[in-house]
Each structure stands twice: as structure tokens, then as C-alpha cells.
Short mmCIF file of C-alpha atoms in Angstrom, two decimals:
data_model
loop_
_atom_site.label_atom_id
_atom_site.label_comp_id
_atom_site.label_asym_id
_atom_site.label_seq_id
_atom_site.Cartn_x
_atom_site.Cartn_y
_atom_site.Cartn_z
CA UNK A 569 -10.88 16.20 -17.08
CA UNK A 570 -7.82 18.05 -17.83
CA UNK A 571 -5.14 17.00 -20.02
CA UNK A 572 -1.46 17.66 -19.57
CA UNK A 573 1.58 16.35 -21.57
CA UNK A 574 5.07 16.23 -20.52
CA UNK A 575 7.31 18.38 -20.85
CA UNK A 576 5.43 20.38 -18.63
CA UNK A 577 5.85 24.44 -18.55
CA UNK A 578 5.79 26.65 -15.48
CA UNK A 579 2.64 28.17 -17.11
CA UNK A 580 0.90 24.98 -17.28
CA UNK A 581 1.53 24.37 -13.36
CA UNK A 582 -0.03 28.01 -12.82
CA UNK A 583 -3.25 26.94 -14.79
CA UNK A 584 -3.92 23.83 -12.19
CA UNK A 585 -5.74 23.78 -8.93
CA UNK A 586 -5.95 21.13 -5.85
CA UNK A 587 -8.55 18.61 -6.81
CA UNK A 588 -8.26 18.96 -10.71
CA UNK A 589 -8.67 15.42 -12.10
CA UNK A 590 -6.03 15.33 -15.04
CA UNK A 591 -5.08 12.82 -17.52
CA UNK A 592 -1.27 12.72 -17.81
CA UNK A 593 0.74 12.09 -21.08
CA UNK A 594 4.37 11.84 -22.21
CA UNK A 595 7.32 10.64 -21.27
CA UNK A 596 7.54 10.48 -17.39
CA UNK A 597 10.57 9.39 -15.31
CA UNK A 598 10.43 7.04 -12.15
CA UNK A 599 12.17 7.20 -9.04
CA UNK A 600 12.23 6.42 -5.43
CA UNK A 601 13.74 5.39 -2.30
CA UNK A 602 17.09 4.19 -3.80
CA UNK A 603 17.68 6.52 -6.66
CA UNK A 604 16.13 9.90 -5.85
CA UNK A 605 19.12 10.54 -3.43
CA UNK A 606 21.76 9.52 -5.99
CA UNK A 607 19.54 11.82 -8.65
CA UNK A 608 19.63 14.60 -5.81
CA UNK A 609 23.93 14.09 -5.37
CA UNK A 610 24.37 14.32 -9.42
CA UNK A 611 22.37 17.79 -9.33
CA UNK A 612 24.55 18.91 -6.35
CA UNK A 613 28.05 17.75 -7.54
CA UNK A 614 26.74 19.06 -11.31
CA UNK A 615 27.34 16.00 -12.81
CA UNK A 616 23.24 15.41 -14.07
CA UNK A 617 24.97 15.57 -17.76
CA UNK A 618 26.56 11.50 -16.50
CA UNK A 619 23.27 10.03 -16.93
CA UNK A 620 21.79 12.17 -20.08
CA UNK A 621 18.60 12.97 -18.31
CA UNK A 622 16.86 16.23 -19.13
CA UNK A 623 14.76 17.16 -15.92
CA UNK A 624 13.50 20.47 -17.60
CA UNK A 625 9.55 20.05 -17.33
CA UNK A 626 10.05 16.74 -16.30
CA UNK A 627 7.53 14.22 -14.20
CA UNK A 628 9.03 11.89 -11.48
CA UNK A 629 6.89 9.12 -10.65
CA UNK A 630 7.53 7.89 -6.91
CA UNK A 631 7.06 4.18 -8.08
CA UNK A 632 9.32 0.99 -8.88
CA UNK A 633 9.26 -0.50 -12.20
CA UNK A 634 9.18 -4.29 -12.07
CA UNK A 635 7.31 -7.48 -13.98
CA UNK A 636 4.74 -6.73 -11.15
CA UNK A 637 3.69 -3.38 -12.73
CA UNK A 638 4.02 0.23 -11.49
CA UNK A 639 1.98 2.07 -8.58
CA UNK A 640 2.64 4.94 -6.37
CA UNK A 641 4.80 4.84 -3.20
CA UNK A 642 4.67 6.63 0.09
CA UNK A 643 5.85 10.45 -1.08
CA UNK A 644 6.42 11.29 2.75
CA UNK A 645 9.51 8.62 3.06
CA UNK A 646 12.48 10.69 4.33
CA UNK A 647 14.28 9.97 0.99
CA UNK A 648 11.84 10.82 -1.54
CA UNK A 649 10.29 13.86 0.08
CA UNK A 650 13.71 15.22 1.02
CA UNK A 651 14.62 15.12 -2.89
CA UNK A 652 11.29 16.88 -3.63
CA UNK A 653 12.99 20.46 -3.20
CA UNK A 654 15.89 20.02 -4.87
CA UNK A 655 14.54 18.29 -7.84
CA UNK A 656 11.77 20.85 -8.47
CA UNK A 657 14.66 23.61 -8.59
CA UNK A 658 16.21 21.29 -11.29
CA UNK A 659 13.22 21.36 -13.12
CA UNK A 660 10.94 18.67 -12.09
CA UNK A 661 7.75 20.52 -12.84
CA UNK A 662 5.44 17.09 -11.35
CA UNK A 663 6.01 15.03 -8.76
CA UNK A 664 3.33 11.81 -8.64
CA UNK A 665 3.09 9.94 -5.37
CA UNK A 666 0.79 9.01 -2.63
CA UNK A 667 0.52 10.28 1.25
CA UNK A 668 0.53 13.59 2.84
CA UNK A 669 3.40 15.95 2.16
CA UNK A 670 5.04 18.37 4.95
CA UNK A 671 4.34 22.00 4.70
CA UNK A 672 7.80 23.50 4.32
CA UNK A 673 7.51 20.70 1.05
CA UNK A 674 4.36 22.27 -0.13
CA UNK A 675 6.20 25.42 0.04
CA UNK A 676 9.26 24.70 -2.12
CA UNK A 677 7.07 23.34 -4.61
CA UNK A 678 5.32 26.70 -4.85
CA UNK A 679 8.55 28.55 -4.96
CA UNK A 680 9.70 26.45 -7.84
CA UNK A 681 6.31 26.28 -10.07
CA UNK A 682 5.96 22.36 -9.45
CA UNK A 683 3.15 20.46 -8.23
CA UNK A 684 2.51 17.30 -6.27
CA UNK A 685 0.00 14.71 -7.51
CA UNK A 686 -1.49 11.33 -6.63
CA UNK A 687 -3.16 8.41 -8.15
CA UNK A 688 -4.53 5.24 -6.84
CA UNK A 689 -2.70 2.17 -6.78
CA UNK A 690 -4.38 0.70 -9.90
CA UNK A 691 -1.30 -1.44 -11.26
CA UNK A 692 -3.75 -3.51 -13.11
CA UNK A 693 -5.33 -0.75 -14.90
CA UNK A 694 -2.29 1.37 -15.39
CA UNK A 695 -0.47 -1.43 -17.33
CA UNK A 696 -2.70 -0.45 -20.34
CA UNK A 697 -1.38 2.93 -20.21
CA UNK A 698 1.99 2.48 -20.57
CA UNK A 699 3.16 2.50 -24.09
CA UNK A 700 7.15 1.95 -23.76
CA UNK A 701 9.41 1.71 -20.64
CA UNK A 702 13.15 1.80 -20.34
CA UNK A 703 15.69 2.01 -17.75
CA UNK A 704 17.69 5.28 -18.06
CA UNK A 705 19.96 5.28 -15.18
CA UNK A 706 20.99 3.42 -11.92
CA UNK A 707 20.33 0.15 -13.53
CA UNK A 708 22.15 -1.50 -10.40
CA UNK A 709 19.03 -0.79 -8.17
CA UNK A 710 16.82 -3.40 -10.18
CA UNK A 711 13.41 -2.51 -9.57
CA UNK A 712 14.20 0.70 -8.40
CA UNK A 713 16.12 1.90 -11.21
CA UNK A 714 15.30 4.91 -13.02
CA UNK A 715 12.96 4.25 -15.72
CA UNK A 716 11.36 6.41 -18.56
CA UNK A 717 8.09 5.40 -19.06
CA UNK A 718 5.91 6.50 -22.03
CA UNK A 719 2.42 6.84 -20.59
CA UNK A 720 -1.21 7.79 -22.21
CA UNK A 721 -3.55 9.45 -20.62
CA UNK A 722 -2.89 8.30 -16.67
CA UNK A 723 -5.64 9.53 -14.59
CA UNK A 724 -4.10 11.63 -11.52
CA UNK A 725 -5.43 14.02 -8.97
CA UNK A 726 -3.84 17.44 -8.09
CA UNK A 727 -2.87 17.59 -4.92
CA UNK A 728 -0.97 20.64 -4.13
CA UNK A 729 0.05 23.85 -6.18
CA UNK A 730 0.71 27.13 -6.22
CA UNK A 731 0.96 26.83 -2.59
CA UNK A 732 -2.67 25.43 -2.06
CA UNK A 733 -3.46 22.17 -0.94
CA UNK A 734 -6.98 19.92 -1.29
CA UNK A 735 -6.96 20.32 2.33
CA UNK A 736 -6.51 23.90 2.44
CA UNK A 737 -9.61 23.82 -0.04
CA UNK A 738 -11.53 21.77 2.09
CA UNK A 739 -10.81 23.58 5.19
CA UNK A 740 -12.09 27.30 3.67
CA UNK A 741 -15.56 25.64 2.53
CA UNK A 742 -16.12 24.21 6.14
CA UNK A 743 -15.11 27.79 7.45
CA UNK A 744 -17.83 29.47 4.60
CA UNK A 745 -20.40 27.10 5.31
CA UNK B 317 -8.57 -40.38 8.82
CA UNK B 318 -9.17 -38.26 5.35
CA UNK B 319 -5.93 -38.71 3.36
CA UNK B 320 -4.00 -35.29 2.48
CA UNK B 321 -3.38 -33.98 -0.84
CA UNK B 322 -0.24 -35.28 -2.58
CA UNK B 323 2.87 -32.98 -2.21
CA UNK B 324 2.33 -32.06 -6.11
CA UNK B 325 -1.20 -31.20 -5.13
CA UNK B 326 -0.30 -29.16 -2.31
CA UNK B 327 2.45 -27.06 -4.26
CA UNK B 328 -0.10 -26.11 -6.73
CA UNK B 329 -3.00 -25.26 -4.34
CA UNK B 330 -0.99 -22.71 -2.62
CA UNK B 331 0.38 -21.46 -5.63
CA UNK B 332 -3.02 -20.79 -6.81
CA UNK B 333 -4.19 -19.47 -3.30
CA UNK B 334 -1.13 -16.98 -3.74
CA UNK B 335 -2.36 -15.69 -7.32
CA UNK B 336 -6.26 -15.20 -6.08
CA UNK B 337 -5.03 -13.61 -2.74
CA UNK B 338 -2.95 -10.93 -5.10
CA UNK B 339 -5.25 -10.25 -7.83
CA UNK B 340 -8.58 -10.36 -6.30
CA UNK B 341 -10.87 -8.61 -3.79
CA UNK B 342 -13.02 -11.02 -1.51
CA UNK B 343 -16.68 -10.75 -2.24
CA UNK B 344 -17.43 -8.84 1.56
CA UNK B 345 -14.54 -6.46 0.19
CA UNK B 346 -16.48 -5.55 -3.28
CA UNK B 347 -19.72 -5.47 -1.47
CA UNK B 348 -18.06 -2.84 1.16
CA UNK B 349 -16.43 -0.88 -1.78
CA UNK B 350 -19.94 -0.47 -3.52
CA UNK B 351 -21.69 0.64 -0.07
CA UNK B 352 -19.02 3.49 0.08
CA UNK B 353 -19.82 4.57 -3.31
CA UNK B 354 -23.22 4.68 -2.62
CA UNK B 355 -22.74 6.41 0.36
CA UNK B 356 -20.09 8.96 -0.44
CA UNK B 357 -20.91 12.22 -1.33
CA UNK B 358 -17.74 13.87 -2.80
CA UNK B 359 -17.46 13.19 -6.58
CA UNK B 360 -13.82 12.84 -6.85
CA UNK B 361 -13.65 10.29 -3.70
CA UNK B 362 -16.81 8.39 -5.35
CA UNK B 363 -14.38 8.02 -8.71
CA UNK B 364 -11.26 6.86 -6.52
CA UNK B 365 -13.51 4.50 -4.95
CA UNK B 366 -14.79 3.35 -8.51
CA UNK B 367 -11.62 3.39 -10.23
CA UNK B 368 -10.41 0.72 -7.52
CA UNK B 369 -13.13 -1.81 -8.35
CA UNK B 370 -12.41 -1.37 -12.12
CA UNK B 371 -8.82 -2.28 -11.40
CA UNK B 372 -9.63 -5.24 -9.42
CA UNK B 373 -11.83 -6.18 -12.32
CA UNK B 374 -8.77 -6.04 -14.96
CA UNK B 375 -6.36 -8.04 -12.34
CA UNK B 376 -9.02 -10.61 -11.57
CA UNK B 377 -9.63 -11.34 -15.28
CA UNK B 378 -5.60 -11.12 -16.12
CA UNK B 379 -4.73 -12.93 -12.82
CA UNK B 380 -2.51 -10.19 -12.39
CA UNK B 381 -1.31 -8.36 -9.16
CA UNK B 382 -3.70 -5.74 -7.68
CA UNK B 383 -0.78 -3.36 -6.80
CA UNK B 384 2.76 -3.57 -7.78
CA UNK B 385 3.65 -4.01 -4.27
CA UNK B 386 3.07 -7.46 -4.40
CA UNK B 387 3.62 -7.92 -0.86
CA UNK B 388 5.90 -10.38 1.60
CA UNK B 389 3.75 -13.49 1.79
CA UNK B 390 2.62 -14.62 5.28
CA UNK B 391 1.39 -17.90 5.97
CA UNK B 392 -1.23 -18.69 8.80
CA UNK B 393 -1.83 -22.67 9.35
CA UNK B 394 -5.07 -24.22 11.33
CA UNK B 395 -4.31 -27.70 12.38
CA UNK B 396 -6.98 -30.22 13.58
CA UNK B 397 -5.90 -32.73 16.59
CA UNK B 398 -5.36 -35.63 14.37
CA UNK B 399 -3.45 -34.29 11.54
CA UNK B 400 0.38 -34.23 11.31
CA UNK B 401 2.22 -31.01 9.76
CA UNK B 402 5.55 -32.54 8.32
CA UNK B 403 8.69 -30.56 7.13
CA UNK B 404 7.69 -32.18 3.61
CA UNK B 405 4.32 -30.38 3.78
CA UNK B 406 5.86 -27.24 4.89
CA UNK B 407 8.58 -27.21 2.40
CA UNK B 408 6.04 -27.95 -0.07
CA UNK B 409 4.13 -24.65 1.14
CA UNK B 410 7.32 -22.76 0.73
CA UNK B 411 7.96 -24.11 -2.83
CA UNK B 412 3.94 -23.28 -3.65
CA UNK B 413 4.74 -19.73 -2.75
CA UNK B 414 7.71 -19.47 -4.94
CA UNK B 415 6.12 -20.74 -7.71
CA UNK B 416 3.03 -18.44 -7.30
CA UNK B 417 5.57 -15.61 -6.93
CA UNK B 418 7.34 -16.33 -10.19
CA UNK B 419 4.04 -16.83 -12.00
CA UNK B 420 2.19 -13.86 -10.85
CA UNK B 421 4.38 -11.91 -10.96
CA UNK B 422 5.71 -10.86 -7.63
CA UNK B 423 7.80 -7.96 -7.35
CA UNK B 424 11.25 -8.57 -7.50
CA UNK B 425 12.44 -7.03 -3.87
CA UNK B 426 14.63 -9.66 -2.06
CA UNK B 427 17.67 -7.94 -0.82
CA UNK B 428 21.16 -9.71 -1.32
CA UNK B 429 24.21 -9.69 0.91
CA UNK B 430 25.47 -9.63 4.68
CA UNK B 431 23.43 -8.03 7.59
CA UNK B 432 24.81 -4.79 6.71
CA UNK B 433 24.48 -4.85 3.15
CA UNK B 434 20.73 -6.24 3.60
CA UNK B 435 20.00 -3.12 6.13
CA UNK B 436 21.80 -0.43 3.97
CA UNK B 437 20.31 -2.32 0.72
CA UNK B 438 23.78 -1.60 -0.79
CA UNK B 439 24.28 -5.18 -1.87
CA UNK B 440 22.00 -5.56 -4.77
CA UNK B 441 18.39 -6.67 -5.16
CA UNK B 442 17.84 -10.74 -6.53
CA UNK B 443 15.93 -10.41 -9.76
CA UNK B 444 13.92 -13.75 -9.03
CA UNK B 445 10.31 -12.64 -7.64
CA UNK B 446 10.59 -16.06 -5.64
CA UNK B 447 13.42 -15.25 -3.73
CA UNK B 448 10.95 -13.09 -1.50
CA UNK B 449 11.11 -15.37 1.61
CA UNK B 450 8.22 -16.61 3.70
CA UNK B 451 7.79 -14.63 6.97
CA UNK B 452 8.10 -17.01 10.11
CA UNK B 453 4.77 -19.32 9.88
CA UNK B 454 1.94 -19.10 12.22
CA UNK B 455 0.45 -22.30 13.35
CA UNK B 456 -3.05 -22.23 15.59
CA UNK B 457 -4.98 -25.55 16.81
CA UNK B 458 -8.22 -25.81 15.94
CA UNK B 459 -11.36 -28.14 16.71
CA UNK B 460 -12.13 -28.67 13.15
CA UNK B 461 -10.08 -31.81 11.78
CA UNK B 462 -8.56 -30.72 9.01
CA UNK B 463 -5.28 -28.69 8.00
CA UNK B 464 -6.35 -24.91 6.27
CA UNK B 465 -3.43 -22.81 4.92
CA UNK B 466 -4.10 -18.94 4.59
CA UNK B 467 -1.70 -17.13 2.70
CA UNK B 468 -1.61 -13.00 2.80
CA UNK B 469 0.20 -10.80 1.07
CA UNK B 470 1.68 -7.64 3.09
CA UNK B 471 2.46 -4.61 1.29
CA UNK B 472 4.95 -1.93 2.61
CA UNK B 473 2.67 1.03 3.04
CA UNK B 474 0.99 -0.52 5.71
CA UNK B 475 3.49 -2.01 7.54
CA UNK B 476 5.26 1.54 7.29
CA UNK B 477 1.97 2.77 9.08
CA UNK B 478 1.65 0.03 11.55
CA UNK B 479 2.46 -0.12 15.18
CA UNK B 480 2.77 -2.54 18.19
CA UNK B 481 2.50 -0.91 21.30
CA UNK B 482 1.46 -0.97 25.14
CA UNK B 483 -1.78 0.70 26.37
CA UNK B 484 -2.25 1.70 30.01
CA UNK B 485 -5.86 0.69 29.84
CA UNK B 486 -7.06 2.38 33.53
CA UNK B 487 -9.49 -0.60 33.39
CA UNK B 488 -11.22 1.24 30.62
CA UNK B 489 -12.41 -0.04 27.32
CA UNK B 490 -12.91 3.36 26.02
CA UNK B 491 -9.22 4.39 27.40
CA UNK B 492 -8.14 1.35 24.77
CA UNK B 493 -10.12 2.37 21.90
CA UNK B 494 -9.41 6.53 22.29
CA UNK B 495 -5.59 5.79 22.02
CA UNK B 496 -6.28 2.70 19.19
CA UNK B 497 -8.49 5.31 17.19
CA UNK B 498 -5.99 8.03 17.88
CA UNK B 499 -2.88 6.04 16.32
CA UNK B 500 -5.52 4.99 13.37
CA UNK B 501 -6.29 8.67 12.46
CA UNK B 502 -2.97 9.95 12.55
CA UNK B 503 -1.41 6.77 10.02
CA UNK B 504 -4.52 7.04 7.85
CA UNK B 505 -3.70 10.58 7.13
CA UNK B 506 -0.24 9.57 6.02
CA UNK B 507 -1.02 6.19 4.35
CA UNK B 508 -2.17 7.74 0.91
CA UNK B 509 -3.56 4.59 0.37
CA UNK B 510 -7.04 4.95 1.64
CA UNK B 511 -9.76 3.98 2.40
CA UNK B 512 -8.12 1.60 4.89
CA UNK B 513 -9.24 -1.60 7.09
CA UNK B 514 -7.63 -1.38 10.66
CA UNK B 515 -6.39 -4.95 11.78
CA UNK B 516 -5.89 -4.93 15.12
CA UNK B 517 -4.73 -7.30 17.75
CA UNK B 518 -4.89 -7.00 21.44
CA UNK B 519 -2.89 -9.52 23.74
CA UNK B 520 -0.12 -10.18 26.51
CA UNK B 521 2.74 -9.54 24.37
CA UNK B 522 3.91 -7.99 21.51
CA UNK B 523 4.14 -11.21 19.63
CA UNK B 524 0.87 -12.25 20.65
CA UNK B 525 -0.63 -8.98 19.82
CA UNK B 526 0.91 -9.11 16.13
CA UNK B 527 -0.13 -12.45 15.63
CA UNK B 528 -3.64 -11.79 17.04
CA UNK B 529 -3.86 -8.72 14.44
CA UNK B 530 -2.76 -11.18 11.33
CA UNK B 531 -5.46 -13.40 12.33
CA UNK B 532 -7.75 -10.66 12.36
CA UNK B 533 -6.86 -10.25 9.01
CA UNK B 534 -7.67 -13.95 7.82
CA UNK B 535 -10.98 -13.82 10.04
CA UNK B 536 -12.64 -10.63 9.25
CA UNK B 537 -15.94 -10.01 7.23
CA UNK B 538 -16.57 -6.66 5.94
CA UNK B 539 -20.11 -7.62 6.23
CA UNK B 540 -20.25 -9.00 9.33
CA UNK B 541 -18.97 -6.06 12.10
CA UNK B 542 -19.26 -6.18 15.85
CA UNK B 543 -20.30 -3.05 17.64
CA UNK B 544 -16.71 -2.51 18.73
CA UNK B 545 -15.46 -2.73 15.17
CA UNK B 546 -18.36 -0.18 14.28
CA UNK B 547 -17.33 2.10 16.75
CA UNK B 548 -13.76 2.14 15.66
CA UNK B 549 -14.59 2.42 11.86
CA UNK B 550 -17.13 5.44 12.42
CA UNK B 551 -14.90 7.07 14.56
CA UNK B 552 -11.95 7.15 11.70
CA UNK B 553 -14.42 8.17 9.12
CA UNK B 554 -15.11 11.15 10.95
CA UNK B 555 -11.50 12.36 10.38
CA UNK B 556 -12.75 12.77 6.87
CA UNK B 557 -9.44 11.83 5.67
CA UNK B 558 -11.14 10.49 2.42
CA UNK B 559 -9.92 8.50 -0.27
CA UNK B 560 -6.16 8.56 -1.15
CA UNK B 561 -6.13 11.15 1.95
CA UNK B 562 -8.02 13.55 -0.24
CA UNK B 563 -11.01 14.14 1.86
CA UNK B 564 -14.50 12.56 1.65
CA UNK B 565 -16.62 10.28 3.71
CA UNK B 566 -14.95 6.62 3.15
CA UNK B 567 -11.50 6.74 5.02
CA UNK B 568 -11.85 2.63 6.40
CA UNK B 569 -14.20 0.69 4.80
CA UNK B 570 -14.62 -1.47 8.32
CA UNK B 571 -12.21 -2.86 10.96
CA UNK B 572 -10.91 -6.06 11.97
CA UNK B 573 -10.53 -6.76 15.54
CA UNK B 574 -9.19 -9.74 17.51
CA UNK B 575 -9.19 -9.49 21.28
CA UNK B 576 -6.94 -12.52 22.53
CA UNK B 577 -6.04 -13.52 26.36
CA UNK B 578 -5.34 -10.44 28.38
CA UNK B 579 -2.96 -10.17 31.56
CA UNK B 580 -3.55 -9.53 34.73
CA UNK B 581 -1.98 -5.85 34.71
CA UNK B 582 -2.64 -2.63 33.82
CA UNK B 583 -1.29 -3.22 30.45
CA UNK B 584 -2.41 -4.35 27.07
CA UNK B 585 -0.04 -4.66 24.18
CA UNK B 586 -1.94 -3.61 20.90
CA UNK B 587 -0.94 -4.16 17.48
CA UNK B 588 -2.17 -1.91 14.64
CA UNK B 589 -2.23 -2.52 11.10
CA UNK B 590 -3.60 -0.16 8.62
CA UNK B 591 -4.51 -2.62 5.70
CA UNK B 592 -4.48 -0.14 2.55
CA UNK B 593 -7.37 -0.55 -0.27
CA UNK B 594 -5.87 -3.43 -2.03
CA UNK B 595 -5.55 -5.26 1.24
CA UNK B 596 -6.18 -7.63 3.20
CA UNK B 597 -4.90 -9.75 0.20
CA UNK B 598 -5.67 -13.51 1.76
CA UNK B 599 -6.97 -16.92 0.30
CA UNK B 600 -7.62 -19.90 2.04
CA UNK B 601 -6.88 -23.53 0.76
CA UNK B 602 -7.47 -26.92 2.88
CA UNK B 603 -4.90 -29.60 2.30
#
């Protein structure tokens, strides 16, 4: 298993491959349908400093944060997937969620040196790996508010990086058989 | 006639059932996961399946949620001929669900406000997990002279990937199967939380098909699959979508199919819900 600690550099991303199993540690942000469009609006209006969040080298985990725990939501929901290109441009290096993304989203990730990773909905298992959690923005959204989690060795799988997906690799292997 | 439990006992039984449904796999689910781990050739997929079982062990021991999307509670009641289901009993079931959601704890996701605010999610979220209301209750008459209550916790991902739709059957089972399998393959790819268990109800109306699908989730058993269920599962697995959509042999652990009465017509109404890898979350109690 590889180790990855946030903030994540562009070089870190270049050294990843689809299918890599990685332990992710450090601070990660959370956001899903309710807050990611708001975050995108702040970026577009050049008002990100209003929420005092530094996205450079950051990770965004597509999850709610509630007393029930955390777990990936579908990243291909409209409000979430459409946020990925502009968030990557703003410095988010790793988007963590679940489900298949469109080809144009994969291309946008590649242009910005960002990656997409997934993990199973292992909420009970993840609870032991979250050391701290705090709401950092959009507290009015309740469980959908933007949180900062400090995590220690969350097991994730890289799905798309450097313009290549796990699917591409499997297809290539099939053709070579 | 056997005495029913007191109202307090009903509340406690329902609370416990909700927590059990939300925090543990049934035995047939565990055996299905273990069979898939044995048969899976891709190490990455094997690891994902193993981590889901590890998660289930922890959740069961702590009585904590298997998944943070603790779901919308659905109640299905089986009612014997001489049994009476009173408003008081229904209220005790509602209260048991609320207590269970508070203790689990469930995810607070009841949306506040007017029709428009609820639709737009602009009126805020109720922080109390027990404010997540029950879905409409389904009641079915049975031969056994009992009242059995089933609790299902329905997560959002599978709802995004669910369909209730008509199929022009052309008097051919194959036409229906082909269409259902094609939907299931398409949705499995986008679900993310595979391996899935497709729950399928086939009836005369959209309401009937959906209630048959709910019943399929209650009665389905991954150890006892019919030939049709096996055919659907095998076809979905041929897609090689795999665990978490990351390829591999295990896209579906099994299928729960429930065929109800049919209309003299060229159309069948099919309700399909791809239960995700922590579902179906169901537990049952006798009152």
C-alpha cells in the first residue's frame, strides 16, 4: 500500500496509478450536493478568503458528516460532478467519492493534475480513523456542512489519475490477452 | 387468541429491530460475501469485499451504522386474520422507529420548510435524527395468525439507481428479463457501492410493482435463489462492473425477484432497486 499525506503535491499525483491502494492521512475537507456549488460560486467570485479555507493541495471527500459517521456519496450527482473541474483548478488535488465519472470530468482532472479515488461505505471502520472533525464553512447546511477531518490512514483506491482510469487498464489488458 | 405485547414492549421491540437492521448483515448476506471472496479472482476486489465484512463486524459489535446513510425507514406489516392493528399500535411502531433513530444514531436528514423549501432544500435540516419520518406503511394479509413487522432502511444511492417502468413483454419472459438485466447493468456501473442485490417487483401498477419490490427485499434469501434469480445475477456479473465499480467478478451477490398478479395486457410494470453493498437492511419482529 502507498502512503499519501495532505497537502498533496502535483508530483504526488504524477506518481499515482489507477488501481493503487493508498493509505490517506492528514486534513481532508468534506462537501457534497449542498456546499460544493456554494464553494464553486465563491471561487468564481474570487471570495474564497471569506471562509478561510486553503484548497491548495487539498482533498475533498464527498460525504455528509453526522453523528451516524461518514461514507462516500455518489460523485456523479449533478451538483457534485460539475464542481470537480473548477475545484481542481482551485487546487483540490484529490476528490474522494464513489461511482463512475464522465470522460470530460476525467479529462479535467488530468489537465489540473488532480485525481479521483474511491472507498467502500465502511462507516464503522472509518470512525476509528478520524482523529478530529470540525465544521469550517456553511454550517447552515447541517450534516452537509463543510468539515475538516483529520484522518489517519484511510484506505482508498485510486480510480482515475493522469488521464487514465481503472477501466482503461482493464480494457487494455483484455486487448492484450 | 394470543395476547399482543404491551405498547411499551412494542416500542422497545421496534427500536431494537431498527438498530439490528442498520448495524448488521443477515447470515445469508455474510455467507454470500464469503462465497464471493472465495470466487473472486481480482485481489483488489477481494480486499474490498473483505473490508465490507470487517466493517460489518465492527458495526455489529458497536451497534453502530453500517453506512452513514442510515436511510429512510420503511415498515411492512404482515397481519393474521384474527389480529387487530390499532392506531395505538401504529403509533407505537412510529415511536419505536423514532427511538431507534435517536439511539443508533440515524443521520439527521429531515428537510424543514414549505413544499418549495423542502424541494429546494432551502429551509434547513432538522438536527434530530428521529425527525426522519416513516415512509407509507404497507400491510399484507397472511395465513399465519400473527402480526409480524418488518423494518427496512432505504439508502439514497439505491434510490437514485432505482426504476419503476413499463415493459412491453411480447408474451415472452426473455423480453422482460433482457430489459431488466439491461437496466441493472447500466445502473450498477453508476451505483458505486457494488456488489448490489437487485430487488425486483413485477405487477400491474406502479404502486403494486414497488410494494412487490419492497416485499422481495424482506423475503429474499441469498442462500435460496430461484433459477430466474440466478439467471439475472449471472448476467449482471458478466458485466464485470465488480465491487465498487472497479471491475471483478462480483457485481451482484444475488437477486430478489417477486412476481405478483399480472394484467391481461401487453404490458408489465417492473420496479427495480439495486440494493447497495450494505443492503437490504431489514429486521423483523413478532408483536
